[in-house]
PDB file of C-alpha atoms (C1' of nucleotides) in Angstrom:
ATOM      1  CA  UNK A   1     139.639 129.027 114.039  1.00  0.00           C
ATOM      2  CA  UNK A   2     139.872 125.597 112.362  1.00  0.00           C
ATOM      3  CA  UNK A   3     136.994 123.349 113.551  1.00  0.00           C
ATOM      4  CA  UNK A   4     139.168 120.754 114.659  1.00  0.00           C
ATOM      5  CA  UNK A   5     141.102 123.019 116.700  1.00  0.00           C
ATOM      6  CA  UNK A   6     137.762 124.228 118.267  1.00  0.00           C
ATOM      7  CA  UNK A   7     136.708 120.780 119.284  1.00  0.00           C
ATOM      8  CA  UNK A   8     140.115 119.639 120.274  1.00  0.00           C
ATOM      9  CA  UNK A   9     139.959 123.089 122.704  1.00  0.00           C
ATOM     10  CA  UNK A  10     137.242 121.608 124.658  1.00  0.00           C
ATOM     11  CA  UNK A  11     138.786 120.219 127.606  1.00  0.00           C
ATOM     12  CA  UNK A  12     142.151 121.232 127.138  1.00  0.00           C
ATOM     13  CA  UNK A  13     141.911 124.926 127.003  1.00  0.00           C
ATOM     14  CA  UNK A  14     140.874 124.882 130.705  1.00  0.00           C
ATOM     15  CA  UNK A  15     144.042 122.919 131.622  1.00  0.00           C
ATOM     16  CA  UNK A  16     146.186 125.554 129.529  1.00  0.00           C
ATOM     17  CA  UNK A  17     144.853 128.402 131.555  1.00  0.00           C
ATOM     18  CA  UNK A  18     145.179 126.710 135.075  1.00  0.00           C
ATOM     19  CA  UNK A  19     148.809 125.774 133.664  1.00  0.00           C
ATOM     20  CA  UNK A  20     149.158 129.618 132.932  1.00  0.00           C
ATOM     21  CA  UNK A  21     147.881 130.548 136.311  1.00  0.00           C
ATOM     22  CA  UNK A  22     150.137 127.718 138.070  1.00  0.00           C
ATOM     23  CA  UNK A  23     153.115 129.946 136.703  1.00  0.00           C
ATOM     24  CA  UNK A  24     151.761 133.131 138.494  1.00  0.00           C
ATOM     25  CA  UNK A  25     148.412 134.702 139.049  1.00  0.00           C
ATOM     26  CA  UNK A  26     147.158 136.895 136.114  1.00  0.00           C
ATOM     27  CA  UNK A  27     143.861 138.452 135.175  1.00  0.00           C
ATOM     28  CA  UNK A  28     141.620 137.712 132.171  1.00  0.00           C
ATOM     29  CA  UNK A  29     142.707 140.059 129.301  1.00  0.00           C
ATOM     30  CA  UNK A  30     146.310 139.220 130.449  1.00  0.00           C
ATOM     31  CA  UNK A  31     145.424 135.655 129.880  1.00  0.00           C
ATOM     32  CA  UNK A  32     144.118 136.077 126.641  1.00  0.00           C
ATOM     33  CA  UNK A  33     147.147 138.074 125.485  1.00  0.00           C
ATOM     34  CA  UNK A  34     149.346 135.370 126.975  1.00  0.00           C
ATOM     35  CA  UNK A  35     147.436 132.698 124.744  1.00  0.00           C
ATOM     36  CA  UNK A  36     147.826 134.730 121.704  1.00  0.00           C
ATOM     37  CA  UNK A  37     151.794 135.233 122.307  1.00  0.00           C
ATOM     38  CA  UNK A  38     151.918 131.539 122.751  1.00  0.00           C
ATOM     39  CA  UNK A  39     150.326 130.548 119.369  1.00  0.00           C
ATOM     40  CA  UNK A  40     146.660 130.517 120.217  1.00  0.00           C
ATOM     41  CA  UNK A  41     146.236 133.189 117.942  1.00  0.00           C
ATOM     42  CA  UNK A  42     142.598 133.203 117.558  1.00  0.00           C
ATOM     43  CA  UNK A  43     141.260 132.592 120.963  1.00  0.00           C
ATOM     44  CA  UNK A  44     138.243 134.911 121.310  1.00  0.00           C
ATOM     45  CA  UNK A  45     138.203 137.018 124.709  1.00  0.00           C
ATOM     46  CA  UNK A  46     134.747 135.870 125.374  1.00  0.00           C
ATOM     47  CA  UNK A  47     135.907 132.215 125.682  1.00  0.00           C
ATOM     48  CA  UNK A  48     138.469 133.030 128.140  1.00  0.00           C
ATOM     49  CA  UNK A  49     136.239 135.109 130.610  1.00  0.00           C
ATOM     50  CA  UNK A  50     133.573 132.218 130.201  1.00  0.00           C
ATOM     51  CA  UNK A  51     136.235 129.912 131.032  1.00  0.00           C
ATOM     52  CA  UNK A  52     137.376 131.894 133.997  1.00  0.00           C
ATOM     53  CA  UNK A  53     133.570 132.094 135.372  1.00  0.00           C
ATOM     54  CA  UNK A  54     133.451 128.367 135.354  1.00  0.00           C
ATOM     55  CA  UNK A  55     136.718 127.521 137.192  1.00  0.00           C
ATOM     56  CA  UNK A  56     135.885 130.159 139.659  1.00  0.00           C
ATOM     57  CA  UNK A  57     132.643 128.669 140.362  1.00  0.00           C
ATOM     58  CA  UNK A  58     134.205 125.320 140.852  1.00  0.00           C
ATOM     59  CA  UNK A  59     136.565 126.871 143.585  1.00  0.00           C
ATOM     60  CA  UNK A  60     139.752 125.867 141.638  1.00  0.00           C
ATOM     61  CA  UNK A  61     141.015 129.670 141.622  1.00  0.00           C
ATOM     62  CA  UNK A  62     141.044 132.762 144.210  1.00  0.00           C
ATOM     63  CA  UNK A  63     140.058 136.020 142.986  1.00  0.00           C
ATOM     64  CA  UNK A  64     141.268 139.434 143.868  1.00  0.00           C
ATOM     65  CA  UNK A  65     140.012 142.713 142.212  1.00  0.00           C
ATOM     66  CA  UNK A  66     142.787 145.221 141.616  1.00  0.00           C
ATOM     67  CA  UNK A  67     142.355 148.361 140.365  1.00  0.00           C
ATOM     68  CA  UNK A  68     143.632 149.082 136.808  1.00  0.00           C
ATOM     69  CA  UNK A  69     144.916 152.543 135.300  1.00  0.00           C
ATOM     70  CA  UNK A  70     142.608 152.130 132.553  1.00  0.00           C
ATOM     71  CA  UNK A  71     139.372 150.290 132.277  1.00  0.00           C
ATOM     72  CA  UNK A  72     137.319 148.559 134.914  1.00  0.00           C
ATOM     73  CA  UNK A  73     139.268 146.809 137.748  1.00  0.00           C
ATOM     74  CA  UNK A  74     141.227 143.621 136.868  1.00  0.00           C
ATOM     75  CA  UNK A  75     140.182 140.377 138.374  1.00  0.00           C
ATOM     76  CA  UNK A  76     143.397 138.590 139.142  1.00  0.00           C
ATOM     77  CA  UNK A  77     142.969 134.882 139.423  1.00  0.00           C
ATOM     78  CA  UNK A  78     145.322 132.711 141.341  1.00  0.00           C
ATOM     79  CA  UNK A  79     145.268 128.791 141.281  1.00  0.00           C
ATOM     80  CA  UNK A  80     144.569 127.563 144.816  1.00  0.00           C
ATOM     81  CA  UNK A  81     144.945 124.130 146.371  1.00  0.00           C
ATOM     82  CA  UNK A  82     141.995 122.566 144.801  1.00  0.00           C
ATOM     83  CA  UNK A  83     143.047 124.004 141.426  1.00  0.00           C
ATOM     84  CA  UNK A  84     146.487 122.586 142.109  1.00  0.00           C
ATOM     85  CA  UNK A  85     145.059 119.049 142.494  1.00  0.00           C
ATOM     86  CA  UNK A  86     142.922 119.495 139.291  1.00  0.00           C
ATOM     87  CA  UNK A  87     145.499 120.557 137.274  1.00  0.00           C
ATOM     88  CA  UNK A  88     147.603 117.490 138.353  1.00  0.00           C
ATOM     89  CA  UNK A  89     144.541 115.390 137.076  1.00  0.00           C
ATOM     90  CA  UNK A  90     144.641 117.487 134.016  1.00  0.00           C
ATOM     91  CA  UNK A  91     148.321 116.408 133.410  1.00  0.00           C
ATOM     92  CA  UNK A  92     147.422 112.595 134.113  1.00  0.00           C
ATOM     93  CA  UNK A  93     144.588 112.768 131.897  1.00  0.00           C
ATOM     94  CA  UNK A  94     146.605 114.743 129.021  1.00  0.00           C
ATOM     95  CA  UNK A  95     149.437 112.177 129.177  1.00  0.00           C
ATOM     96  CA  UNK A  96     147.317 109.212 129.132  1.00  0.00           C
ATOM     97  CA  UNK A  97     145.654 110.597 126.005  1.00  0.00           C
ATOM     98  CA  UNK A  98     149.241 111.887 124.365  1.00  0.00           C
ATOM     99  CA  UNK A  99     150.606 108.491 124.971  1.00  0.00           C
ATOM    100  CA  UNK A 100     147.837 106.687 123.260  1.00  0.00           C
ATOM    101  CA  UNK A 101     147.679 109.096 120.252  1.00  0.00           C
ATOM    102  CA  UNK A 102     151.540 108.899 119.739  1.00  0.00           C
ATOM    103  CA  UNK A 103     151.286 105.033 119.627  1.00  0.00           C
ATOM    104  CA  UNK A 104     148.655 105.404 117.033  1.00  0.00           C
ATOM    105  CA  UNK A 105     150.865 107.544 114.804  1.00  0.00           C
ATOM    106  CA  UNK A 106     153.578 105.183 115.691  1.00  0.00           C
ATOM    107  CA  UNK A 107     151.361 102.163 114.287  1.00  0.00           C
ATOM    108  CA  UNK A 108     150.294 104.181 111.112  1.00  0.00           C
ATOM    109  CA  UNK A 109     154.069 104.556 110.179  1.00  0.00           C
ATOM    110  CA  UNK A 110     155.166 101.054 110.994  1.00  0.00           C
ATOM    111  CA  UNK A 111     152.366  98.983 110.285  1.00  0.00           C
ATOM    112  CA  UNK A 112     154.177  95.821 110.101  1.00  0.00           C
ATOM    113  CA  UNK A 113     154.864  95.960 113.675  1.00  0.00           C
ATOM    114  CA  UNK A 114     151.043  95.045 114.176  1.00  0.00           C
ATOM    115  CA  UNK A 115     150.950  92.046 116.420  1.00  0.00           C
ATOM    116  CA  UNK A 116     151.218  92.247 120.392  1.00  0.00           C
TER     117      UNK A 116
ATOM    118  CA  UNK B   1     134.348 108.251 132.834  1.00  0.00           C
ATOM    119  CA  UNK B   2     136.320 111.247 134.231  1.00  0.00           C
ATOM    120  CA  UNK B   3     134.750 114.665 133.109  1.00  0.00           C
ATOM    121  CA  UNK B   4     138.260 115.815 132.117  1.00  0.00           C
ATOM    122  CA  UNK B   5     138.703 112.979 129.531  1.00  0.00           C
ATOM    123  CA  UNK B   6     135.060 113.242 128.536  1.00  0.00           C
ATOM    124  CA  UNK B   7     135.850 116.827 127.474  1.00  0.00           C
ATOM    125  CA  UNK B   8     139.219 115.971 126.188  1.00  0.00           C
ATOM    126  CA  UNK B   9     138.033 113.403 123.824  1.00  0.00           C
ATOM    127  CA  UNK B  10     136.101 115.991 122.047  1.00  0.00           C
ATOM    128  CA  UNK B  11     138.079 116.718 118.919  1.00  0.00           C
ATOM    129  CA  UNK B  12     140.402 113.879 119.543  1.00  0.00           C
ATOM    130  CA  UNK B  13     138.145 110.742 119.443  1.00  0.00           C
ATOM    131  CA  UNK B  14     137.495 111.442 115.837  1.00  0.00           C
ATOM    132  CA  UNK B  15     141.215 111.619 114.969  1.00  0.00           C
ATOM    133  CA  UNK B  16     141.794 108.419 116.937  1.00  0.00           C
ATOM    134  CA  UNK B  17     139.024 106.445 115.128  1.00  0.00           C
ATOM    135  CA  UNK B  18     140.308 107.764 111.779  1.00  0.00           C
ATOM    136  CA  UNK B  19     144.114 106.717 112.765  1.00  0.00           C
ATOM    137  CA  UNK B  20     142.848 103.367 113.507  1.00  0.00           C
ATOM    138  CA  UNK B  21     141.037 103.284 110.132  1.00  0.00           C
ATOM    139  CA  UNK B  22     144.040 103.959 108.515  1.00  0.00           C
ATOM    140  CA  UNK B  23     145.814 101.013 109.762  1.00  0.00           C
ATOM    141  CA  UNK B  24     143.090  98.754 108.366  1.00  0.00           C
ATOM    142  CA  UNK B  25     139.256  99.016 107.812  1.00  0.00           C
ATOM    143  CA  UNK B  26     137.217  97.739 110.553  1.00  0.00           C
ATOM    144  CA  UNK B  27     133.309  98.011 111.839  1.00  0.00           C
ATOM    145  CA  UNK B  28     131.929  99.786 114.652  1.00  0.00           C
ATOM    146  CA  UNK B  29     131.768  97.037 117.076  1.00  0.00           C
ATOM    147  CA  UNK B  30     135.362  96.234 116.119  1.00  0.00           C
ATOM    148  CA  UNK B  31     136.504  99.657 116.801  1.00  0.00           C
ATOM    149  CA  UNK B  32     135.021  99.962 119.953  1.00  0.00           C
ATOM    150  CA  UNK B  33     136.728  96.852 121.251  1.00  0.00           C
ATOM    151  CA  UNK B  34     140.190  98.216 119.650  1.00  0.00           C
ATOM    152  CA  UNK B  35     139.649 101.587 121.767  1.00  0.00           C
ATOM    153  CA  UNK B  36     138.999  99.440 124.802  1.00  0.00           C
ATOM    154  CA  UNK B  37     142.162  97.497 124.214  1.00  0.00           C
ATOM    155  CA  UNK B  38     144.048 100.343 123.876  1.00  0.00           C
ATOM    156  CA  UNK B  39     143.062 102.058 127.134  1.00  0.00           C
ATOM    157  CA  UNK B  40     140.037 103.986 126.512  1.00  0.00           C
ATOM    158  CA  UNK B  41     138.337 101.470 128.637  1.00  0.00           C
ATOM    159  CA  UNK B  42     134.925 103.059 129.339  1.00  0.00           C
ATOM    160  CA  UNK B  43     134.297 104.631 125.798  1.00  0.00           C
ATOM    161  CA  UNK B  44     130.538 103.673 125.152  1.00  0.00           C
ATOM    162  CA  UNK B  45     129.517 102.237 122.193  1.00  0.00           C
ATOM    163  CA  UNK B  46     126.682 105.151 121.146  1.00  0.00           C
ATOM    164  CA  UNK B  47     129.555 107.466 121.226  1.00  0.00           C
ATOM    165  CA  UNK B  48     131.434 105.489 118.534  1.00  0.00           C
ATOM    166  CA  UNK B  49     128.348 104.798 116.156  1.00  0.00           C
ATOM    167  CA  UNK B  50     127.425 108.366 116.349  1.00  0.00           C
ATOM    168  CA  UNK B  51     131.023 109.227 115.420  1.00  0.00           C
ATOM    169  CA  UNK B  52     131.045 106.761 112.594  1.00  0.00           C
ATOM    170  CA  UNK B  53     127.698 108.218 111.247  1.00  0.00           C
ATOM    171  CA  UNK B  54     129.532 111.914 110.987  1.00  0.00           C
ATOM    172  CA  UNK B  55     132.447 110.809 109.404  1.00  0.00           C
ATOM    173  CA  UNK B  56     130.515 108.890 106.968  1.00  0.00           C
ATOM    174  CA  UNK B  57     128.072 111.794 106.333  1.00  0.00           C
ATOM    175  CA  UNK B  58     131.407 113.990 105.949  1.00  0.00           C
ATOM    176  CA  UNK B  59     132.679 111.578 103.123  1.00  0.00           C
ATOM    177  CA  UNK B  60     135.800 110.681 105.116  1.00  0.00           C
ATOM    178  CA  UNK B  61     135.113 107.064 105.011  1.00  0.00           C
ATOM    179  CA  UNK B  62     133.695 104.366 102.583  1.00  0.00           C
ATOM    180  CA  UNK B  63     131.332 101.788 103.762  1.00  0.00           C
ATOM    181  CA  UNK B  64     130.869  98.332 102.927  1.00  0.00           C
ATOM    182  CA  UNK B  65     128.161  95.785 104.454  1.00  0.00           C
ATOM    183  CA  UNK B  66     129.501  92.635 105.334  1.00  0.00           C
ATOM    184  CA  UNK B  67     127.242  89.714 106.618  1.00  0.00           C
ATOM    185  CA  UNK B  68     128.225  88.534 109.925  1.00  0.00           C
ATOM    186  CA  UNK B  69     127.317  84.838 111.512  1.00  0.00           C
ATOM    187  CA  UNK B  70     125.821  86.244 114.159  1.00  0.00           C
ATOM    188  CA  UNK B  71     123.847  89.617 114.477  1.00  0.00           C
ATOM    189  CA  UNK B  72     123.132  92.235 112.148  1.00  0.00           C
ATOM    190  CA  UNK B  73     125.566  92.767 108.912  1.00  0.00           C
ATOM    191  CA  UNK B  74     128.526  94.492 109.949  1.00  0.00           C
ATOM    192  CA  UNK B  75     129.421  97.957 108.425  1.00  0.00           C
ATOM    193  CA  UNK B  76     133.118  98.027 107.669  1.00  0.00           C
ATOM    194  CA  UNK B  77     134.474 101.380 107.402  1.00  0.00           C
ATOM    195  CA  UNK B  78     137.616 102.215 105.445  1.00  0.00           C
ATOM    196  CA  UNK B  79     139.525 105.448 105.136  1.00  0.00           C
ATOM    197  CA  UNK B  80     139.387 107.170 101.636  1.00  0.00           C
ATOM    198  CA  UNK B  81     141.509 109.917 100.099  1.00  0.00           C
ATOM    199  CA  UNK B  82     139.419 112.802 101.786  1.00  0.00           C
ATOM    200  CA  UNK B  83     139.674 110.884 105.021  1.00  0.00           C
ATOM    201  CA  UNK B  84     143.238 110.804 104.514  1.00  0.00           C
ATOM    202  CA  UNK B  85     143.519 114.436 104.212  1.00  0.00           C
ATOM    203  CA  UNK B  86     141.510 115.114 107.080  1.00  0.00           C
ATOM    204  CA  UNK B  87     143.571 112.806 109.291  1.00  0.00           C
ATOM    205  CA  UNK B  88     146.789 114.622 108.063  1.00  0.00           C
ATOM    206  CA  UNK B  89     145.157 117.910 109.287  1.00  0.00           C
ATOM    207  CA  UNK B  90     144.353 116.327 112.519  1.00  0.00           C
ATOM    208  CA  UNK B  91     147.812 115.422 113.168  1.00  0.00           C
ATOM    209  CA  UNK B  92     149.121 118.935 112.396  1.00  0.00           C
ATOM    210  CA  UNK B  93     146.554 120.262 114.941  1.00  0.00           C
ATOM    211  CA  UNK B  94     147.333 117.672 117.576  1.00  0.00           C
ATOM    212  CA  UNK B  95     150.990 118.660 117.200  1.00  0.00           C
ATOM    213  CA  UNK B  96     150.231 122.034 117.441  1.00  0.00           C
ATOM    214  CA  UNK B  97     148.408 121.863 120.492  1.00  0.00           C
ATOM    215  CA  UNK B  98     150.779 119.215 122.121  1.00  0.00           C
ATOM    216  CA  UNK B  99     153.742 121.173 121.566  1.00  0.00           C
ATOM    217  CA  UNK B 100     152.047 124.113 123.455  1.00  0.00           C
ATOM    218  CA  UNK B 101     150.887 122.149 126.186  1.00  0.00           C
ATOM    219  CA  UNK B 102     154.280 120.283 126.718  1.00  0.00           C
ATOM    220  CA  UNK B 103     155.815 124.081 126.866  1.00  0.00           C
ATOM    221  CA  UNK B 104     153.618 124.754 129.576  1.00  0.00           C
ATOM    222  CA  UNK B 105     154.384 121.619 131.542  1.00  0.00           C
ATOM    223  CA  UNK B 106     158.031 122.811 130.986  1.00  0.00           C
ATOM    224  CA  UNK B 107     157.471 126.297 132.162  1.00  0.00           C
ATOM    225  CA  UNK B 108     155.687 124.952 135.622  1.00  0.00           C
ATOM    226  CA  UNK B 109     158.551 122.937 136.255  1.00  0.00           C
ATOM    227  CA  UNK B 110     161.252 125.331 135.326  1.00  0.00           C
ATOM    228  CA  UNK B 111     159.842 128.652 136.437  1.00  0.00           C
ATOM    229  CA  UNK B 112     162.969 130.484 136.536  1.00  0.00           C
ATOM    230  CA  UNK B 113     163.460 130.240 132.885  1.00  0.00           C
ATOM    231  CA  UNK B 114     160.542 132.612 132.178  1.00  0.00           C
ATOM    232  CA  UNK B 115     161.806 135.294 129.947  1.00  0.00           C
ATOM    233  CA  UNK B 116     162.645 135.129 126.277  1.00  0.00           C
TER     234      UNK B 116
ATOM    235  C1'  DA C   1     108.700  76.251 115.928  1.00  0.00           C
ATOM    236  C1'  DC C   2     110.048  78.800 119.672  1.00  0.00           C
ATOM    237  C1'  DC C   3     113.184  80.660 123.060  1.00  0.00           C
ATOM    238  C1'  DG C   4     116.901  82.927 124.241  1.00  0.00           C
ATOM    239  C1'  DC C   5     121.654  84.253 123.690  1.00  0.00           C
ATOM    240  C1'  DT C   6     125.218  87.116 121.541  1.00  0.00           C
ATOM    241  C1'  DA C   7     126.854  90.203 117.910  1.00  0.00           C
ATOM    242  C1'  DT C   8     125.881  94.577 116.097  1.00  0.00           C
ATOM    243  C1'  DT C   9     123.859  98.838 114.981  1.00  0.00           C
ATOM    244  C1'  DC C  10     121.094 102.671 116.000  1.00  0.00           C
ATOM    245  C1'  DT C  11     118.447 106.479 118.451  1.00  0.00           C
ATOM    246  C1'  DG C  12     116.834 109.552 121.776  1.00  0.00           C
ATOM    247  C1'  DT C  13     118.030 113.016 125.428  1.00  0.00           C
ATOM    248  C1'  DA C  14     121.099 115.573 128.731  1.00  0.00           C
ATOM    249  C1'  DT C  15     125.327 117.962 129.307  1.00  0.00           C
ATOM    250  C1'  DT C  16     129.159 120.463 128.355  1.00  0.00           C
ATOM    251  C1'  DG C  17     132.341 123.626 125.956  1.00  0.00           C
ATOM    252  C1'  DC C  18     133.961 126.950 122.476  1.00  0.00           C
ATOM    253  C1'  DT C  19     132.509 130.626 119.090  1.00  0.00           C
ATOM    254  C1'  DA C  20     130.691 135.068 117.618  1.00  0.00           C
ATOM    255  C1'  DT C  21     128.729 138.989 118.690  1.00  0.00           C
ATOM    256  C1'  DC C  22     127.464 142.519 121.379  1.00  0.00           C
ATOM    257  C1'  DT C  23     127.102 145.535 125.433  1.00  0.00           C
ATOM    258  C1'  DA C  24     129.173 148.133 129.035  1.00  0.00           C
ATOM    259  C1'  DC C  25     132.620 150.281 131.807  1.00  0.00           C
ATOM    260  C1'  DT C  26     136.567 153.510 132.705  1.00  0.00           C
ATOM    261  C1'  DG C  27     140.209 156.764 131.845  1.00  0.00           C
ATOM    262  C1'  DG C  28     143.057 159.399 128.746  1.00  0.00           C
ATOM    263  C1'  DT C  29     143.789 162.321 124.663  1.00  0.00           C
ATOM    264  C1'  DA C  30     142.778 164.793 120.391  1.00  0.00           C
TER     265       DA C  30
ATOM    266  C1'  DT D   1     133.068 165.993 123.110  1.00  0.00           C
ATOM    267  C1'  DA D   2     134.316 162.259 120.594  1.00  0.00           C
ATOM    268  C1'  DC D   3     137.208 158.750 120.473  1.00  0.00           C
ATOM    269  C1'  DC D   4     140.408 154.918 121.558  1.00  0.00           C
ATOM    270  C1'  DA D   5     142.303 151.118 124.563  1.00  0.00           C
ATOM    271  C1'  DG D   6     142.066 148.150 128.400  1.00  0.00           C
ATOM    272  C1'  DT D   7     138.772 145.336 130.757  1.00  0.00           C
ATOM    273  C1'  DA D   8     134.899 142.470 131.990  1.00  0.00           C
ATOM    274  C1'  DG D   9     130.709 140.193 130.987  1.00  0.00           C
ATOM    275  C1'  DA D  10     125.952 138.075 128.447  1.00  0.00           C
ATOM    276  C1'  DT D  11     123.574 135.885 124.977  1.00  0.00           C
ATOM    277  C1'  DA D  12     122.146 132.379 121.521  1.00  0.00           C
ATOM    278  C1'  DG D  13     123.908 128.646 118.682  1.00  0.00           C
ATOM    279  C1'  DC D  14     126.654 124.755 117.478  1.00  0.00           C
ATOM    280  C1'  DA D  15     129.132 120.337 117.893  1.00  0.00           C
ATOM    281  C1'  DA D  16     130.712 116.375 120.515  1.00  0.00           C
ATOM    282  C1'  DT D  17     130.479 112.919 124.113  1.00  0.00           C
ATOM    283  C1'  DA D  18     127.732 110.074 127.659  1.00  0.00           C
ATOM    284  C1'  DC D  19     124.146 107.282 129.055  1.00  0.00           C
ATOM    285  C1'  DA D  20     120.383 104.204 128.500  1.00  0.00           C
ATOM    286  C1'  DG D  21     117.880 101.399 125.768  1.00  0.00           C
ATOM    287  C1'  DA D  22     115.782  99.629 121.640  1.00  0.00           C
ATOM    288  C1'  DA D  23     116.194  97.220 117.389  1.00  0.00           C
ATOM    289  C1'  DT D  24     118.246  93.685 114.364  1.00  0.00           C
ATOM    290  C1'  DA D  25     119.882  89.380 112.763  1.00  0.00           C
ATOM    291  C1'  DG D  26     121.228  84.713 112.873  1.00  0.00           C
ATOM    292  C1'  DC D  27     122.241  80.464 115.394  1.00  0.00           C
ATOM    293  C1'  DG D  28     121.762  76.457 118.805  1.00  0.00           C
ATOM    294  C1'  DG D  29     118.945  73.869 121.808  1.00  0.00           C
ATOM    295  C1'  DT D  30     114.677  72.000 123.178  1.00  0.00           C
TER     296       DT D  30
END
DNA sequence: ACCGCTATTCTGTATTGCTATCTACTGGTA
DNA sequence: TACCAGTAGATAGCAATACAGAATAGCGGT
């Protein structure tokens, strides 16, 4: 993966996964597949599992083991109240950053408007 | 600073600084002040200087020492051609990520549209 | 000449997150 | 039996920001 993308995912991937779980509960393998579907084509699975461990330890998600037809039991994660709050803050942080970055982009393309 | 913001800045702060330099050359102390002006109120200077060292070593900027009335000479950084290309790639990476995250936000607020 | 003030740069150490790679387990199928 | 696909995890390594503090350089006042 591009180095820029790798760095940019730090701090955003977590929000992305929480946002996926906000739509409906899911298990790790499924989340990885969803991410790949949505264009994050070279996210490695280990990354997702490590992230899931972190958010579980922070109490942002509830976990339920569900037997699977093939392979080990699935660990189905669902966003809980604390996770919901955390996700809200993620959106606030994201919006803050996105606004400022868009502003910078605008500045570059319209350099004359500088002042104020 | 909020932990989420700290993590989110990884990979974006570099682009932000390059974007500032794309508008006009600047020195470290000035860049820090600009960032604070623009709402990144608790960026610490050490972070900016470390970043400037990195982008200089990667050859993304040109540096010129300019004497200052008070204090050590300023190191004025200006974006060069390589830096410009790198910034272009930053915008591509950012746009990719921003699009997907906006999509997720949309999904959460309109859960019924799921399929497709 | 000295002191202290401010502007400016730089230098550790700590913390965190993603990557890459590998292991392990389960059940079906050739 | 051997292999494949689904599923979870562990480890070591790297890169970036945070934080605190030191160092440098000129100037004004006494």
